[in-house]
GROMACS .gro file of C-alpha atoms in nm:
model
  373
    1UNK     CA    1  -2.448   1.589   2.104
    2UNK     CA    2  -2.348   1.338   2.370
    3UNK     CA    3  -2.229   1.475   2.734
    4UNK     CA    4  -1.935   1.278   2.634
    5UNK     CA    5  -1.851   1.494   2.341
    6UNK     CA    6  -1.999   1.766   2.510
    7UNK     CA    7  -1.693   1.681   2.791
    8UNK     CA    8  -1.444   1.658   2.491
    9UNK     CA    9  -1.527   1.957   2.317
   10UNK     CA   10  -1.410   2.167   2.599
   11UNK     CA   11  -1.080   1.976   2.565
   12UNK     CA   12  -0.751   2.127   2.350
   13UNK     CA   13  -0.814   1.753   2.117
   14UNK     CA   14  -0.645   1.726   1.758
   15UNK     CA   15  -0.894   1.821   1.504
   16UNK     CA   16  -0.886   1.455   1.358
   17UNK     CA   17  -1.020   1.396   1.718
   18UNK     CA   18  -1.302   1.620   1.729
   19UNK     CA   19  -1.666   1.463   1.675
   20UNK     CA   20  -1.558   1.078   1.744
   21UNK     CA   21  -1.668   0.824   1.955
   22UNK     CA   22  -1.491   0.503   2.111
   23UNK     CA   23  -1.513   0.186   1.950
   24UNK     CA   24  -1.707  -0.044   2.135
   25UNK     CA   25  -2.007  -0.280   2.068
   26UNK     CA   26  -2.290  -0.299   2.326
   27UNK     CA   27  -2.184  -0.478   2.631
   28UNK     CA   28  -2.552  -0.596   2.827
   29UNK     CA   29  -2.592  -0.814   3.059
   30UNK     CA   30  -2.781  -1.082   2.898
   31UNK     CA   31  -2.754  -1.468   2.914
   32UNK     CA   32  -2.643  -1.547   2.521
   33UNK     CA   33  -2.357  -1.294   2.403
   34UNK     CA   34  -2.325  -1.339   2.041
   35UNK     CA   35  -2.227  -0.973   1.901
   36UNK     CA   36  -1.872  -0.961   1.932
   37UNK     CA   37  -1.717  -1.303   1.790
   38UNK     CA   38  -1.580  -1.430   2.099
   39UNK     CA   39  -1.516  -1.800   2.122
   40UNK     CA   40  -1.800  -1.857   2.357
   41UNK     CA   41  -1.649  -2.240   2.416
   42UNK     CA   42  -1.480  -2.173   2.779
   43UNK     CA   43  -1.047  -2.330   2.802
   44UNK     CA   44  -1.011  -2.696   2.848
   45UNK     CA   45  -0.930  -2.801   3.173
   46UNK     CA   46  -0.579  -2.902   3.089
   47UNK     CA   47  -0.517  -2.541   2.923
   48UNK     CA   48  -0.689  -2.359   3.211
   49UNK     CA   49  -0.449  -2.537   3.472
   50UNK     CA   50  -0.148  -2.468   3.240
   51UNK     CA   51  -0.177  -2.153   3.206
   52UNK     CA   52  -0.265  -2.117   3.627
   53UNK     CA   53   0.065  -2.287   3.679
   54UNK     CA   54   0.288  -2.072   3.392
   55UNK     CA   55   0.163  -1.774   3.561
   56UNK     CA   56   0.183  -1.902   3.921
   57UNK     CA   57   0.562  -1.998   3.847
   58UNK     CA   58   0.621  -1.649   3.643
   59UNK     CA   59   0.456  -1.501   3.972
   60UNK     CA   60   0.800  -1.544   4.186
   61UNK     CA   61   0.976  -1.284   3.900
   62UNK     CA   62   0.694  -1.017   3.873
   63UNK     CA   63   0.953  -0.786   4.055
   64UNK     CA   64   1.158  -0.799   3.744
   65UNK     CA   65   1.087  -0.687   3.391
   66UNK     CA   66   0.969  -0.944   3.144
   67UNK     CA   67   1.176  -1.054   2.862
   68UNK     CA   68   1.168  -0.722   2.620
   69UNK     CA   69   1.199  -0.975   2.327
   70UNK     CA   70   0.954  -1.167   2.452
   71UNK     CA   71   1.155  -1.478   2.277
   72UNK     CA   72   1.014  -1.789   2.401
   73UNK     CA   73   0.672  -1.689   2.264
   74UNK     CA   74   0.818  -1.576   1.942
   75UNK     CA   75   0.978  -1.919   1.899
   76UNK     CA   76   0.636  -2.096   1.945
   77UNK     CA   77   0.380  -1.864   1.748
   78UNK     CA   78   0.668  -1.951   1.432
   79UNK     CA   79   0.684  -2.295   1.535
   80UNK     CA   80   0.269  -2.254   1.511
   81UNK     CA   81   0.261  -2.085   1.204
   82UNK     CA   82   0.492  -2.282   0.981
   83UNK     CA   83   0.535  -2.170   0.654
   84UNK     CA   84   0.938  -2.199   0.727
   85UNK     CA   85   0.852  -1.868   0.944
   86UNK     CA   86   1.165  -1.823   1.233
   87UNK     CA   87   1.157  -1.609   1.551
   88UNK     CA   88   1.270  -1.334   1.331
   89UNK     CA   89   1.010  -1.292   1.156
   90UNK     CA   90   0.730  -1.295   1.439
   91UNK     CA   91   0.637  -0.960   1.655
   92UNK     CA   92   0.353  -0.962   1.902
   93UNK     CA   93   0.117  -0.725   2.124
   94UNK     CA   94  -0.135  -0.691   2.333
   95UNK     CA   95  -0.427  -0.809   2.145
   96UNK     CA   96  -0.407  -0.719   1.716
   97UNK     CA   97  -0.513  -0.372   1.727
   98UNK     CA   98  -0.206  -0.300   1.912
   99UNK     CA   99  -0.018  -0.460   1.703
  100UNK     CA  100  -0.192  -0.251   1.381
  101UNK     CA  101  -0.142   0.065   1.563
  102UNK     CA  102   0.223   0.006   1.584
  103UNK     CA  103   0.237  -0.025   1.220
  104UNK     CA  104   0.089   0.279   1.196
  105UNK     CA  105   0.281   0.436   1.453
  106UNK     CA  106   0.618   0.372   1.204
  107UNK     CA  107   0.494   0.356   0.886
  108UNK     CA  108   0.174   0.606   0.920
  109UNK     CA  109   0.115   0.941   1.031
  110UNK     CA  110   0.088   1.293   0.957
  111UNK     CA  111   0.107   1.321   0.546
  112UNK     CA  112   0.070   0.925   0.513
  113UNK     CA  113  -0.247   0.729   0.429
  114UNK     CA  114  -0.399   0.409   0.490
  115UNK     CA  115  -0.632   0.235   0.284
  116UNK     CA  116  -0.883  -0.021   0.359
  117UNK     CA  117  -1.222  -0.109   0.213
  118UNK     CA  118  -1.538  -0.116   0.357
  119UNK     CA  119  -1.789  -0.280   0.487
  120UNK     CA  120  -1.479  -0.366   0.712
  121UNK     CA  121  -1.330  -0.379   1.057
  122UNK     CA  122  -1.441  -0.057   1.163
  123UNK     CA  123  -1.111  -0.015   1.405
  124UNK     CA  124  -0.920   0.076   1.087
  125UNK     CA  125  -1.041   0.426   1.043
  126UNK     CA  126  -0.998   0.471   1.440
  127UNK     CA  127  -0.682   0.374   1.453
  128UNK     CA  128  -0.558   0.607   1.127
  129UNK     CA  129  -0.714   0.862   1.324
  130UNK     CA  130  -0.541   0.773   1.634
  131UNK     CA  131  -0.209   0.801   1.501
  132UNK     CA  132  -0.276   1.099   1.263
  133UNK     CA  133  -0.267   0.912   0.936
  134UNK     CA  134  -0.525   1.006   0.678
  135UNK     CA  135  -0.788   0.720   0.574
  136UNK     CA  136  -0.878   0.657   0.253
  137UNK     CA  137  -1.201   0.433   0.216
  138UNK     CA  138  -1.196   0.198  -0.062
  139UNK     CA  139  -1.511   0.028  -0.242
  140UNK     CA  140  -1.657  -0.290  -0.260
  141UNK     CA  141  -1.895  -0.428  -0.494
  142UNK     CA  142  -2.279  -0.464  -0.441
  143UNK     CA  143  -2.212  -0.800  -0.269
  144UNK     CA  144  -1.970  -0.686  -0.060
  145UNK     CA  145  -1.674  -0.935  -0.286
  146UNK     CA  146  -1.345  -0.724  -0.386
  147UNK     CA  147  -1.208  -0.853  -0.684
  148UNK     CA  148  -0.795  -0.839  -0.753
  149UNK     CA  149  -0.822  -0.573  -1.045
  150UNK     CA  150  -1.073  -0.353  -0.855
  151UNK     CA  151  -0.862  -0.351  -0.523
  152UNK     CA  152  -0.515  -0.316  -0.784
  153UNK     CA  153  -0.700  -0.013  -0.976
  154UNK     CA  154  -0.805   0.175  -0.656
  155UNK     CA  155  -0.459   0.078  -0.449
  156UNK     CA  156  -0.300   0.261  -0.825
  157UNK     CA  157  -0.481   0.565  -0.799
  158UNK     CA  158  -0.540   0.676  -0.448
  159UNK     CA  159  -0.126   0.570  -0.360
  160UNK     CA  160  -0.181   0.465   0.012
  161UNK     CA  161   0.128   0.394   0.203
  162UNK     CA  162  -0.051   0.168   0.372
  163UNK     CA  163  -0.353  -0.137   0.263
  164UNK     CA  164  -0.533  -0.301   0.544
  165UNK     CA  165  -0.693  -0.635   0.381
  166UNK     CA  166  -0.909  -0.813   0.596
  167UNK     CA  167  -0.933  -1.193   0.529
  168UNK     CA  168  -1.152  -1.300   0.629
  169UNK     CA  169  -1.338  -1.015   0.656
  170UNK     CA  170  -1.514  -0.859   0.938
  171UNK     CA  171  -1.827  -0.802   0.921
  172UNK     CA  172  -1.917  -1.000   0.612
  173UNK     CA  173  -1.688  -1.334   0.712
  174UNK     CA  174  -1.547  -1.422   0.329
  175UNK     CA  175  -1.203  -1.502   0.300
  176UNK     CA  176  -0.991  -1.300  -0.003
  177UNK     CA  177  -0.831  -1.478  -0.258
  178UNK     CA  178  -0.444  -1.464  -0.279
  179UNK     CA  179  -0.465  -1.298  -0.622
  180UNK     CA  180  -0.592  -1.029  -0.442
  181UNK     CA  181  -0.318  -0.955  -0.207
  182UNK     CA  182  -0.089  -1.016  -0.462
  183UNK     CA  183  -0.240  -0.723  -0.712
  184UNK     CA  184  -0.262  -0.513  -0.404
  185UNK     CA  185   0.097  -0.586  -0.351
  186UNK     CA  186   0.206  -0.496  -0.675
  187UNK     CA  187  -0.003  -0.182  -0.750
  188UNK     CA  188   0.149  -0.044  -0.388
  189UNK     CA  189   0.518  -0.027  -0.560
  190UNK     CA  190   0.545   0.280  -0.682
  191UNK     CA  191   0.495   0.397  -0.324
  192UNK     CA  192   0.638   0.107  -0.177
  193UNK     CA  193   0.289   0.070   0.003
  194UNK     CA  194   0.266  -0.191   0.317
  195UNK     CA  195   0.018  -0.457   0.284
  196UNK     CA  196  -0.121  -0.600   0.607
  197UNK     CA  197  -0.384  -0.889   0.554
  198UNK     CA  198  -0.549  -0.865   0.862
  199UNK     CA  199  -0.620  -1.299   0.956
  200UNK     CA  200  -0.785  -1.282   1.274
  201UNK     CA  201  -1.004  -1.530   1.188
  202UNK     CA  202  -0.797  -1.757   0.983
  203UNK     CA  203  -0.823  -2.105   1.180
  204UNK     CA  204  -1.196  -2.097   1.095
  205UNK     CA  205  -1.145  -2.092   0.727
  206UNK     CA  206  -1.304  -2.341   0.574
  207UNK     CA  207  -1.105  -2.641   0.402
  208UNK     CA  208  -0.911  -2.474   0.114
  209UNK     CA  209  -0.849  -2.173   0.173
  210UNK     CA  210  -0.517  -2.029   0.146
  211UNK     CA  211  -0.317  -1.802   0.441
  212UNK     CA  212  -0.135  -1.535   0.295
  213UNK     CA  213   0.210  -1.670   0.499
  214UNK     CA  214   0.247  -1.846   0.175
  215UNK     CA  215   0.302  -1.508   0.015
  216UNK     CA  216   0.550  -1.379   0.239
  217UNK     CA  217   0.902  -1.468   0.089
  218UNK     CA  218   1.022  -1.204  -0.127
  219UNK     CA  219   0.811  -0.943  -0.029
  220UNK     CA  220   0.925  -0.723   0.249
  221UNK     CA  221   0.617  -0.476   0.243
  222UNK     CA  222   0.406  -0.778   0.330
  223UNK     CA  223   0.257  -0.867   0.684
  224UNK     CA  224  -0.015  -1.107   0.794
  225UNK     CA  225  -0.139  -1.032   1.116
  226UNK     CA  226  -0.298  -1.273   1.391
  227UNK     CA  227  -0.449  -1.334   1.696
  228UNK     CA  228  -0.473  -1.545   2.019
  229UNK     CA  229  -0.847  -1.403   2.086
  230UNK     CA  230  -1.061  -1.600   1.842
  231UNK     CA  231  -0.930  -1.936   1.808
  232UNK     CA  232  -0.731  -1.990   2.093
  233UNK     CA  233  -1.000  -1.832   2.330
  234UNK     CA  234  -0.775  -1.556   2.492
  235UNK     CA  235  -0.973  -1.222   2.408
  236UNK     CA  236  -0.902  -1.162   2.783
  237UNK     CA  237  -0.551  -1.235   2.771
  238UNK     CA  238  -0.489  -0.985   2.447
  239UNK     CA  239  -0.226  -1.115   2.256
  240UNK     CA  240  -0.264  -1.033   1.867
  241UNK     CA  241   0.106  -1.079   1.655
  242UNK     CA  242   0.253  -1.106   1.303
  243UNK     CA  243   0.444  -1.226   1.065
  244UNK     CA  244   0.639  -1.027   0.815
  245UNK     CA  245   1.022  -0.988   0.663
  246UNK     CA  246   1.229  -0.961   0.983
  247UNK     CA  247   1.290  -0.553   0.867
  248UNK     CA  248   0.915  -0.465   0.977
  249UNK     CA  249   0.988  -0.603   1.299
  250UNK     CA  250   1.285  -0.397   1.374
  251UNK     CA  251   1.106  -0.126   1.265
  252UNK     CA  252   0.838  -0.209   1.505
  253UNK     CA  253   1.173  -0.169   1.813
  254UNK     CA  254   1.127   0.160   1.714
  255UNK     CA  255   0.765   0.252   1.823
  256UNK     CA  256   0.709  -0.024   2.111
  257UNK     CA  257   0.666   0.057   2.408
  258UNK     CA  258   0.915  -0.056   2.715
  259UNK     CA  259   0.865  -0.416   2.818
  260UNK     CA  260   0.504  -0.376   2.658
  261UNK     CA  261   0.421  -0.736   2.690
  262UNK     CA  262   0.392  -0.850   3.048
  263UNK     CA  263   0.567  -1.137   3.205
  264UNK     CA  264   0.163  -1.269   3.262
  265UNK     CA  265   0.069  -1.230   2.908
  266UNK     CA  266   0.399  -1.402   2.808
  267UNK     CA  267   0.307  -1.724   3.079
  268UNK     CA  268  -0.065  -1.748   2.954
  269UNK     CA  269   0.028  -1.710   2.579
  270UNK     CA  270   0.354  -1.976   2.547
  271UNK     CA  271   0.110  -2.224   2.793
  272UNK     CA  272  -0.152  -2.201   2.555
  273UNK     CA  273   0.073  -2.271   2.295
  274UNK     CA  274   0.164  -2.555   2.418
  275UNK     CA  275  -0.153  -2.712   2.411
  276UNK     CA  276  -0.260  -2.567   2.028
  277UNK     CA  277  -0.436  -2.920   1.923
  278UNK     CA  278  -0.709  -2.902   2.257
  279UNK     CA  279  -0.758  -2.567   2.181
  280UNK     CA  280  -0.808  -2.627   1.812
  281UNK     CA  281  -1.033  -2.889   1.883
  282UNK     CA  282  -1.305  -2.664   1.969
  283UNK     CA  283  -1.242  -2.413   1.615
  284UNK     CA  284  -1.406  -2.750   1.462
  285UNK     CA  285  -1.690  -2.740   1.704
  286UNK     CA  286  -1.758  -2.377   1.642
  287UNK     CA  287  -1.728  -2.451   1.213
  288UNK     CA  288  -1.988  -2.677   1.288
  289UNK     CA  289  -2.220  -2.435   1.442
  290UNK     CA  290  -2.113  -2.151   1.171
  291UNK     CA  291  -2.219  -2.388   0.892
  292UNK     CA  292  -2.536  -2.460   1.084
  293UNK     CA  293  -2.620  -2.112   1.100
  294UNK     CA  294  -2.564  -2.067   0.767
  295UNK     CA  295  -2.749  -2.315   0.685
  296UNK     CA  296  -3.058  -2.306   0.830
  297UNK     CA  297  -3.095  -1.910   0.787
  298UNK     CA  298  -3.147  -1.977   0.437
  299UNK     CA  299  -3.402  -2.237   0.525
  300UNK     CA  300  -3.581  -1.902   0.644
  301UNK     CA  301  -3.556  -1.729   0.362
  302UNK     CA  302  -3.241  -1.501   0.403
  303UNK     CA  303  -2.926  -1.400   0.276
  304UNK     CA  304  -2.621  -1.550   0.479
  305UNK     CA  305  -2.306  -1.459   0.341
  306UNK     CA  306  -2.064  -1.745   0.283
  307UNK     CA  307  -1.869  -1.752   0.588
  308UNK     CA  308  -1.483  -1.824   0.669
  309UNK     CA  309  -1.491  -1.677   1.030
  310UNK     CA  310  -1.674  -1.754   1.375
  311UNK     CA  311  -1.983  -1.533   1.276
  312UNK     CA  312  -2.226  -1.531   0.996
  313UNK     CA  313  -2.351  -1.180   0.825
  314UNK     CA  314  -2.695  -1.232   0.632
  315UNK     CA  315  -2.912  -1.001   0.504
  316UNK     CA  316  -3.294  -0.996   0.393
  317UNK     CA  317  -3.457  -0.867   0.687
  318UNK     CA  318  -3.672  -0.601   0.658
  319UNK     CA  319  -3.680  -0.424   1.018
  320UNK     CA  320  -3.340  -0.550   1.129
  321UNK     CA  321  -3.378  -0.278   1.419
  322UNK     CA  322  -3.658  -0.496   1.521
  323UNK     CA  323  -3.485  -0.834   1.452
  324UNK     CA  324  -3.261  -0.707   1.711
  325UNK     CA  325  -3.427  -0.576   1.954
  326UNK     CA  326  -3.664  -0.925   1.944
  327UNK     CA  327  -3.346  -1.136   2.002
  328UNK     CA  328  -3.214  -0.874   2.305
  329UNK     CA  329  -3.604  -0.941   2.468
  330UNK     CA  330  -3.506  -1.313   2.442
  331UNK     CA  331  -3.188  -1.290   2.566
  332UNK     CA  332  -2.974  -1.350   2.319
  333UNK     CA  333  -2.760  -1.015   2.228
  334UNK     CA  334  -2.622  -0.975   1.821
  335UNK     CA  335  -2.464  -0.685   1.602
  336UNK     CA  336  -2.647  -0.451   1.437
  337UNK     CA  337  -2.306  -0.354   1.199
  338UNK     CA  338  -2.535  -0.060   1.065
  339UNK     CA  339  -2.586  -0.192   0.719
  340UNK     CA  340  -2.915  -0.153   0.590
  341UNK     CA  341  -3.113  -0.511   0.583
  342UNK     CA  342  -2.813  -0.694   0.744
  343UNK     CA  343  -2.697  -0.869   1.110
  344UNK     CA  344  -2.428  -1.072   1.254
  345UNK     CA  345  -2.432  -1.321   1.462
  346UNK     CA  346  -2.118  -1.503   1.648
  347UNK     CA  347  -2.127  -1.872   1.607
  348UNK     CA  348  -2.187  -1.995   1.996
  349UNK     CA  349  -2.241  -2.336   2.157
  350UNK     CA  350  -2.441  -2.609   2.046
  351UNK     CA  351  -2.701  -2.472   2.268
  352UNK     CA  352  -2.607  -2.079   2.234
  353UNK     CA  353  -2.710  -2.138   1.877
  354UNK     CA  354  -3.006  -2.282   1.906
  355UNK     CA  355  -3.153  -2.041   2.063
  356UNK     CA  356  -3.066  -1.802   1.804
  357UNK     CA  357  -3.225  -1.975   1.563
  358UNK     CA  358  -3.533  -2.077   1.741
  359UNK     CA  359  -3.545  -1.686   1.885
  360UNK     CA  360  -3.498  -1.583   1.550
  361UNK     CA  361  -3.766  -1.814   1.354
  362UNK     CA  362  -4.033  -1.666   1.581
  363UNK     CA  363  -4.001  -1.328   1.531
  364UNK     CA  364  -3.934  -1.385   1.126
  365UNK     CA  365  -4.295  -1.574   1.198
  366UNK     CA  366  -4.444  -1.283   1.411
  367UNK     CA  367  -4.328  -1.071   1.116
  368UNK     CA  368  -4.505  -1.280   0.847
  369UNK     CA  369  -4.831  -1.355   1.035
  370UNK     CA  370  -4.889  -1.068   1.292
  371UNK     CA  371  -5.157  -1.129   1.534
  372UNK     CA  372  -5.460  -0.972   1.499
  373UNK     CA  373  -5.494  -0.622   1.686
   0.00000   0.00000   0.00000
């Protein structure tokens, strides 16, 4: 046992409490960070000083509270969005994960469930526990895929209240298709089940691949949830938000904190906004590198997944443990997601990724051809 759980044990914790550990993925100080799917590609000049001057301006009111309803940013991430989506139907948070634990907060809880299916974000079974909502762990096939009558049947006979979908998913980076949100949907009736399709990583989809925003009208139990941190390069700004039937936002009044979304995050978000095509300029950039990666790791022999996110999972390594630790030496950092065989690596720079590869193609070559002893 840890000293940390050794500190917690001695603590009056919730039993659902007892025996975890924080999310978090290594944070070392090394020169190439590609374990966390950051966008590694720094602001543009003309966002950086945009959002310097929003938040210099908003400076002058910081004695006040910030707009509750944080409208002006509403009215932009719809305007963003499309899909006919209004203000109404837009709620926001600090970073995603707040945003999913407010769901939970009103639609969890003690004697509710939540479904998801792993290999998958591996926040979803924290934050059930967080909010005292039992998880239920779906399954996915040998190749990780979840097909529409496999994710129906198990949504029919487990009877969550609530499906997290992740599309595309994290770790494995493939995109669902729409058929399967709309089984899930329709299985979760009888308990009137919320469906959340988690899209953090939708800009980088590649070309034909549908958002579930298409799906929303008509179905109230539906929400697709976002985020500023991937595409738009503002993981240290946290701003994650969704879209949904107007009803799951006033539902969300009812859990929110006060003023929970500071006059600062409001500035940096509704500046970056209004610069969404130089921002989205460098999501190309970093599709580029993704398919590169993809690419040229099964030059090497492996097993990349198909990818519709910032990162690439591929398997066929035989001592990943040592993969790892052989990149770390070199100074590039990756995430060891804890399935057998497999990585992932964030899609970096030009020049970030490159030294992946070439960091990686050694030690796949020191693997093959050891020197002699």
């Amino acid at each position: 046992m840890s000293d940390q759980l050794r500190r917690l044990a001695r603590l009056p914790l919730r039993d659902n409490l007892r025996g975890l550990e924080p999310y978090g993925a290594p944070q070392l100080d090394v020169p190439i960070l590609l374990n966390v799917n950051e966008n590694t590609h720094p602001l543009p000049d003309e966002v950086r000083e945009a959002i310097a001057r929003d938040v210099r301006a908003c400076a002058a009111g910081l004695n006040r509270y910030p707009d509750r309803e944080f409208t002006e940013l509403r009215e932009r991430l719809a305007s963003y969005l499309g899909h006919g989506l209004a203000p109404g139907n837009i709620w926001a948070g600090n970073g995603s994960n707040e945003v999913l634990q407010q769901i939970l907060q009103a639609f969890g809880g003690p004697g509710r469930s939540l479904m998801s299916f792993p290999p998958t974000y591996s926040m979803y079974p924290l934050l059930a526990s967080g909010t005292d909502t039992t998880y239920i762990s779906g399954s996915r096939a040998g190749d990780f895929e979840l097909t529409a009558e496999s994710a129906a049947r198990q949504v029919a006979e487990r009877a969550p209240n609530i499906v997290f979908l992740c599309s595309p998913n994290n770790p494995t980076g493939t995109a669902l298709g729409l058929d399967v949100v709309e089984a899930v949907y329709a299985a979760g009736e009888a308990t009137q089940a919320i469906v959340v399709v988690d899209e953090a990583y939708a800009e980088f989809a590649t070309a034909g691949t549908r958002s579930a925003l298409g799906l929303l009208p008509g179905r109230e139990r539906l929400i697709v949830s976002r985020t500023m941190s991937k595409a738009f390069a503002l993981a240290g700004a946290r701003l994650g938000y969704l879209a949904a039937d107007p009803s799951v936002a006033d539902a969300l009044r009812l859990v929110r904190l006060p003023y929970h979304l500071s006059a600062v995050t409001q500035a940096t978000a509704n500046a970056a906004l209004k610069h969404v095509d130089a921002l989205l300029a460098n999501v190309e950039d970093i599709k580029a590198q993704r398919d590169r990666i993809v690419a040229e790791l099964r030059r090497l022999g492996l097993r990349p997944a198909p990818s519709d996110s910032n990162f690439v999972f591929f398997g066929g390594l035989s001592h990943p443990g040592r993969i790892w630790q052989g990149l770390l030496d070199a100074g590039v950092l990756v995430r060891d997601v804890g399935i057998p065989g497999h990585l992932r690596v964030t899609a970096g720079t030009e020049a970030e990724t490159t030294a992946f590869l070439r960091g990686l193609e050694d030690l796949l070559a020191a693997e093959r051809d050891p020197a002699p002893r």
